[in-house]
Short mmCIF file of C-alpha atoms in Angstrom, two decimals:
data_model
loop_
_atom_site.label_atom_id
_atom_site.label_comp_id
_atom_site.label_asym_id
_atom_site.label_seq_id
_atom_site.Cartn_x
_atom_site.Cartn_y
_atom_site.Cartn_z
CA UNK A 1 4.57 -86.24 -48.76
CA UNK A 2 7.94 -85.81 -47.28
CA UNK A 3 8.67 -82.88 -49.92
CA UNK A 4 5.13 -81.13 -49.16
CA UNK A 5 6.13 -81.17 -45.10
CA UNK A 6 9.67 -79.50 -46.20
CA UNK A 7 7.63 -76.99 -47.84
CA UNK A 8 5.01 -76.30 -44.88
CA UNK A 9 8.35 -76.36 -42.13
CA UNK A 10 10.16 -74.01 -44.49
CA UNK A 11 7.75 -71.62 -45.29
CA UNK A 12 6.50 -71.56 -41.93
CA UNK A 13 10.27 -70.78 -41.14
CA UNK A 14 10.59 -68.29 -43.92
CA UNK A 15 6.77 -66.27 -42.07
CA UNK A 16 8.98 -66.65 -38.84
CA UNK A 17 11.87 -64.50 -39.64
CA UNK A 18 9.83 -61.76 -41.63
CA UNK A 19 7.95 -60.92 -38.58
CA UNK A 20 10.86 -61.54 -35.52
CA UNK A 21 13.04 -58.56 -34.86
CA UNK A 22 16.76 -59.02 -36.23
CA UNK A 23 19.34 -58.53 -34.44
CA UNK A 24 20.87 -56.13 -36.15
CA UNK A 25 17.34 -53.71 -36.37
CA UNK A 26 18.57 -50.25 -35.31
CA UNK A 27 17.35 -48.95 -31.86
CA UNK A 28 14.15 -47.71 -30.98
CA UNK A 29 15.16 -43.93 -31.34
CA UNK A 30 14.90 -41.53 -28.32
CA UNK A 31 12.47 -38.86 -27.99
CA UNK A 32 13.90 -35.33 -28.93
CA UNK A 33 15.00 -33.32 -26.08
CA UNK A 34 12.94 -30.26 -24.77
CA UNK A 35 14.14 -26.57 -25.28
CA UNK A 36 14.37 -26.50 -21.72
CA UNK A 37 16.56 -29.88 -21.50
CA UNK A 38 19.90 -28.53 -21.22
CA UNK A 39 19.64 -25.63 -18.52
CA UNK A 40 17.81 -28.33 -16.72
CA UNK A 41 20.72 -30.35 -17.47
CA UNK A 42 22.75 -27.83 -15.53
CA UNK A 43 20.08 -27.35 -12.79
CA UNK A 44 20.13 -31.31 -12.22
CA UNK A 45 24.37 -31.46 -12.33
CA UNK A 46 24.14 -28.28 -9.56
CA UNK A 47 21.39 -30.40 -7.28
CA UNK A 48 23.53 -33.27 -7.69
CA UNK A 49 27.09 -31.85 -6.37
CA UNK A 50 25.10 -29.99 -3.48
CA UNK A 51 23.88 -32.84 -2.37
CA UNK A 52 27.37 -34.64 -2.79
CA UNK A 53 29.13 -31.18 -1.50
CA UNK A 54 26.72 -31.74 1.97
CA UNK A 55 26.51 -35.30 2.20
CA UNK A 56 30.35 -35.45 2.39
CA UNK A 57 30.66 -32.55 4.84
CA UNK A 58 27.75 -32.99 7.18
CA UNK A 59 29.33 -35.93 9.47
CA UNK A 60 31.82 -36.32 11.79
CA UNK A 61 35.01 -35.31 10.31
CA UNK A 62 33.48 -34.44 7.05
CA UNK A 63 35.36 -30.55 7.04
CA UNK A 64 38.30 -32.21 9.41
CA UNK A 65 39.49 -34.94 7.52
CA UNK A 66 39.51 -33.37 4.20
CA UNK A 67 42.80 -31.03 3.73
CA UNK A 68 41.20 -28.94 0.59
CA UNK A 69 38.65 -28.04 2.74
CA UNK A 70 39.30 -28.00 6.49
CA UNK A 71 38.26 -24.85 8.45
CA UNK A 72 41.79 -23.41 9.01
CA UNK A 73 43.05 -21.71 12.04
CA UNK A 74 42.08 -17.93 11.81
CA UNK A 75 45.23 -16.04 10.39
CA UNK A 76 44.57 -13.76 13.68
CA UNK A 77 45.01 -16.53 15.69
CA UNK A 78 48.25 -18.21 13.88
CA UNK A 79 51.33 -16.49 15.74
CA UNK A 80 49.40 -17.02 18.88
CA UNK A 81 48.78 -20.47 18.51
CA UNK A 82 52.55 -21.25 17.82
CA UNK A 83 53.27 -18.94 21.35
CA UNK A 84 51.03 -21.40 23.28
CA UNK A 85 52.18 -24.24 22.01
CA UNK A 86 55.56 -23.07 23.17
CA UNK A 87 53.83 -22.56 26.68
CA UNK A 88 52.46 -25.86 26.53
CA UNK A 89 49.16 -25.14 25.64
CA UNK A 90 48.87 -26.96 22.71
CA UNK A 91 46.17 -29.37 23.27
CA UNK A 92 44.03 -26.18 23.73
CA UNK A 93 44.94 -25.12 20.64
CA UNK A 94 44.27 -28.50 18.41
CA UNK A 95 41.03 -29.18 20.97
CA UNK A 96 39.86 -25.12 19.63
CA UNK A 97 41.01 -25.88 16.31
CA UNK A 98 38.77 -28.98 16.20
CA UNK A 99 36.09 -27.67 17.51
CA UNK A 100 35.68 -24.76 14.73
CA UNK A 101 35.54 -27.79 12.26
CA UNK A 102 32.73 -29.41 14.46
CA UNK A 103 31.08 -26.57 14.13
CA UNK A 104 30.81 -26.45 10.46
CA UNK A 105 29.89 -30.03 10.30
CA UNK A 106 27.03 -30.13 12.17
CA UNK A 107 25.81 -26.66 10.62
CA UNK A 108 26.34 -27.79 6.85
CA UNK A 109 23.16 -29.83 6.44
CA UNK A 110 21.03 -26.80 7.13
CA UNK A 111 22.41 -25.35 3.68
CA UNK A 112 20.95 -28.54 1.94
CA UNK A 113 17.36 -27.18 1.63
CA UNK A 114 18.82 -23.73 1.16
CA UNK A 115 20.92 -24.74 -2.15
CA UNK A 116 18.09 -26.80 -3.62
CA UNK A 117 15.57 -23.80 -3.94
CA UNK A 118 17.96 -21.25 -5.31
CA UNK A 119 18.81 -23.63 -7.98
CA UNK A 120 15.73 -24.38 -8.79
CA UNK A 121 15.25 -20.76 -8.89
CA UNK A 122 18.56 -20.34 -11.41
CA UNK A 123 16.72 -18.82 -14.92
CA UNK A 124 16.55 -21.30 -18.05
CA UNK A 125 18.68 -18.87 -19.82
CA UNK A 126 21.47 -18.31 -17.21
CA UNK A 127 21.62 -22.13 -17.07
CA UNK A 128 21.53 -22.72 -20.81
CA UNK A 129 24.59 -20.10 -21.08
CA UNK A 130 26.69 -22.32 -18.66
CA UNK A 131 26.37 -25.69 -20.61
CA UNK A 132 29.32 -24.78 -22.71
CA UNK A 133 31.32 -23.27 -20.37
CA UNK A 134 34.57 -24.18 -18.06
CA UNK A 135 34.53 -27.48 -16.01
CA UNK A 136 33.05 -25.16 -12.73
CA UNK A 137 31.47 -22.60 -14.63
CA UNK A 138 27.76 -23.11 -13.38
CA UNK A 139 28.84 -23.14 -10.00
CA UNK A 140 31.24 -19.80 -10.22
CA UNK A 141 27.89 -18.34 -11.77
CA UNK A 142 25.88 -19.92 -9.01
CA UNK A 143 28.37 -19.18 -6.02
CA UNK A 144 28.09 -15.36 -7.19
CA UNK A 145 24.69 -14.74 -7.48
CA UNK A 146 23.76 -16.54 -4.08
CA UNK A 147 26.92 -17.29 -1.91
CA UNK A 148 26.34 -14.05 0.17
CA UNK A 149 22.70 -15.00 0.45
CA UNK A 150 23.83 -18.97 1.98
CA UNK A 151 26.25 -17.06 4.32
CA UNK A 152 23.71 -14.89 5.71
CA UNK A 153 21.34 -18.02 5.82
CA UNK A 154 23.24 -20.47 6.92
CA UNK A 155 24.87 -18.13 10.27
CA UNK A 156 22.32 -18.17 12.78
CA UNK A 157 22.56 -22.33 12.26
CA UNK A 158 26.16 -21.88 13.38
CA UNK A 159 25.50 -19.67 16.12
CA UNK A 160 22.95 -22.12 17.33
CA UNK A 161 25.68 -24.43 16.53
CA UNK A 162 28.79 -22.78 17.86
CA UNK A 163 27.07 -21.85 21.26
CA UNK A 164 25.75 -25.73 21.87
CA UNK A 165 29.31 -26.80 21.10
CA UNK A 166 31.02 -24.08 23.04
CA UNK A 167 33.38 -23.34 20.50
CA UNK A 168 33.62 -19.28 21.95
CA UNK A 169 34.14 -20.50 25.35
CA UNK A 170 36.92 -22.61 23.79
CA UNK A 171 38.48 -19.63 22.65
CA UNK A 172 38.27 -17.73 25.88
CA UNK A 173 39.75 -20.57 27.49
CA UNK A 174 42.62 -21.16 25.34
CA UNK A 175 43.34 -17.65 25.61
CA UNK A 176 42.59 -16.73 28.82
CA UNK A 177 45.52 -17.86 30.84
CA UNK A 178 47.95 -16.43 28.74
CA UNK A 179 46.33 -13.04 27.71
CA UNK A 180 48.81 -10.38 28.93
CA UNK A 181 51.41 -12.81 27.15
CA UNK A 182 49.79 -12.72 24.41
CA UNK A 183 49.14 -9.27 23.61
CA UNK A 184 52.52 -8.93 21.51
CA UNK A 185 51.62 -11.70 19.36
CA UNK A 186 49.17 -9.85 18.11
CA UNK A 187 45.68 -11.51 19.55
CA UNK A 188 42.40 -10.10 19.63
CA UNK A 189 38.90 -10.92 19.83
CA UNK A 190 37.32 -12.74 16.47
CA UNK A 191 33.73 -12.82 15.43
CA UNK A 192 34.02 -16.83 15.05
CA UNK A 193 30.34 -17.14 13.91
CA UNK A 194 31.46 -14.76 11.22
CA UNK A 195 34.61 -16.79 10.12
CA UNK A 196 32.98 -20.42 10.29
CA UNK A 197 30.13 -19.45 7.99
CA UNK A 198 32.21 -18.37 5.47
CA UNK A 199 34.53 -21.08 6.13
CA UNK A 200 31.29 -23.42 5.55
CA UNK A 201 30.13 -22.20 3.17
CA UNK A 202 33.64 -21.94 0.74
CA UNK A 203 33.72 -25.50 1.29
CA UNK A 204 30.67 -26.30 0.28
CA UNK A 205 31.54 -24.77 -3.61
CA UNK A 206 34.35 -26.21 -3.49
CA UNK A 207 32.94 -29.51 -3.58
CA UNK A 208 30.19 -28.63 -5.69
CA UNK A 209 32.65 -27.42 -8.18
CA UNK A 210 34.56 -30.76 -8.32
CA UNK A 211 31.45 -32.67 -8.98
CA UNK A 212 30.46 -30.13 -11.91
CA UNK A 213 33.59 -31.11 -13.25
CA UNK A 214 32.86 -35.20 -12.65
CA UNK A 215 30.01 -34.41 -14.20
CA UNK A 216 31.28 -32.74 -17.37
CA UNK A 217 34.46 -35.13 -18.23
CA UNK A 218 33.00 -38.47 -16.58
CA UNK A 219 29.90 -40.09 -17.98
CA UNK A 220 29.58 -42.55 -15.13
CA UNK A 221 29.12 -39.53 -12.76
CA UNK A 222 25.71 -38.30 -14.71
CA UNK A 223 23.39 -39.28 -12.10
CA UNK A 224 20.17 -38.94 -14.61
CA UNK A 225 19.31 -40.03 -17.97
CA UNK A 226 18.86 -36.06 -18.67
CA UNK A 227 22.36 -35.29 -17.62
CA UNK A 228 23.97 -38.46 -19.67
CA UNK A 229 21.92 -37.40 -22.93
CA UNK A 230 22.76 -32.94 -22.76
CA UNK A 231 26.38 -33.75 -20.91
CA UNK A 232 26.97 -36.77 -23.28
CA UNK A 233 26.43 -34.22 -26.50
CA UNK A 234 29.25 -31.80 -25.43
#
């Protein structure tokens, strides 16, 4: 009786393991990738660092704080700046300089809306030619078939910007006092609204370019399981 009951418990055993799943069974394989996959690929890495490129630049300090970045002091401006610091002016000039960063800040998250729809608009074979390229390669492509078009869209937002901010009057003031002085340094009147944009706008590529490049050498920065399967391949 004993014997029979080892033979139920061990056969029972034996119907047990031939239908669980082993260990070492290989995994379920994944589904092949679209033709389309990898210039979406790129499309997805390009949404990703523009949102990245404005989240980081659209608060307080977000231009400021960051050196590779910052909205420098116009070059026309430079040699004049250094003569009013010497006249003891030079809390007008960091309050102007400031201020021209400010500007860009609050401006920058008009661009986010802006960036999305011309890459979505980026062809399937532009992207797919930019898969294998350098680590910044999309967004060189990208920055040079729509940069001009994000300056011209994103300046009225720093007008609107500039003026609310007072960023000209700034300028007026911090030259004002000392105008006939400054005359042989050189000064003379900017388009600001001009200079920020482009200022903006440079710094917005510049961060989208680093996190292309995340993207490409860092696995952990592949934000979707599309990115980690075309990006993982290279």
């Amino acid at each position: 009786m004993i014997r029979i009951a080892l033979t139920v418990v061990v056969g029972l055993a034996a119907a047990g393991c031939a239908v669980s799943p082993s260990a070492e069974d290989p995994p379920v394989a994944l589904a092949p990738l679209p033709e389309t996959a990898p210039a979406d690929a790129v499309r997805e890495a390009l949404l990703q660092g523009a949102a990245q490129a404005v989240g980081q630049l659209g608060r307080v300090n977000g231009y400021w704080s960051n050196a590779a970045v910052r909205v420098p002091m116009p070059a026309a401006l430079a040699r004049p700046a250094e003569t009013l610091r010497k006249l003891g002016a030079g809390s007008k000039v960091d309050e102007f300089h400031r201020s021209l960063n400010a500007v860009a800040e609050q401006a920058v998250p008009y661009a986010a809306e802006a960036l999305a729809a011309a890459v979505r608009e980026m062809t399937l074979d532009d992207a797919r030619a930019l898969l294998d390229g350098s680590d910044d390669a999309a967004t060189q492509r990208f920055r040079a078939s729509h940069g001009e078009a994000l300056v011209a869209y994103l300046r009225p937002y720093v007008e609107a910007t500039g003026a609310r901010i007072g960023v000209t009057q700034r300028y007026k003031d911090l030259i004002g006092d000392y105008g006939v002085l400054l005359r042989g340094s050189g000064i003379r009147e900017l388009d600001l609204d001009a200079y920020i944009t482009q200022k903006t706008v440079d710094g917005v590529f510049y961060l989208m370019a680093a996190e292309e490049a995340r993207i490409r050498r860092d696995p952990r920065a592949r934000g979707t399981e599309l990115m980690r399967r075309v990006f993982g391949r290279l």
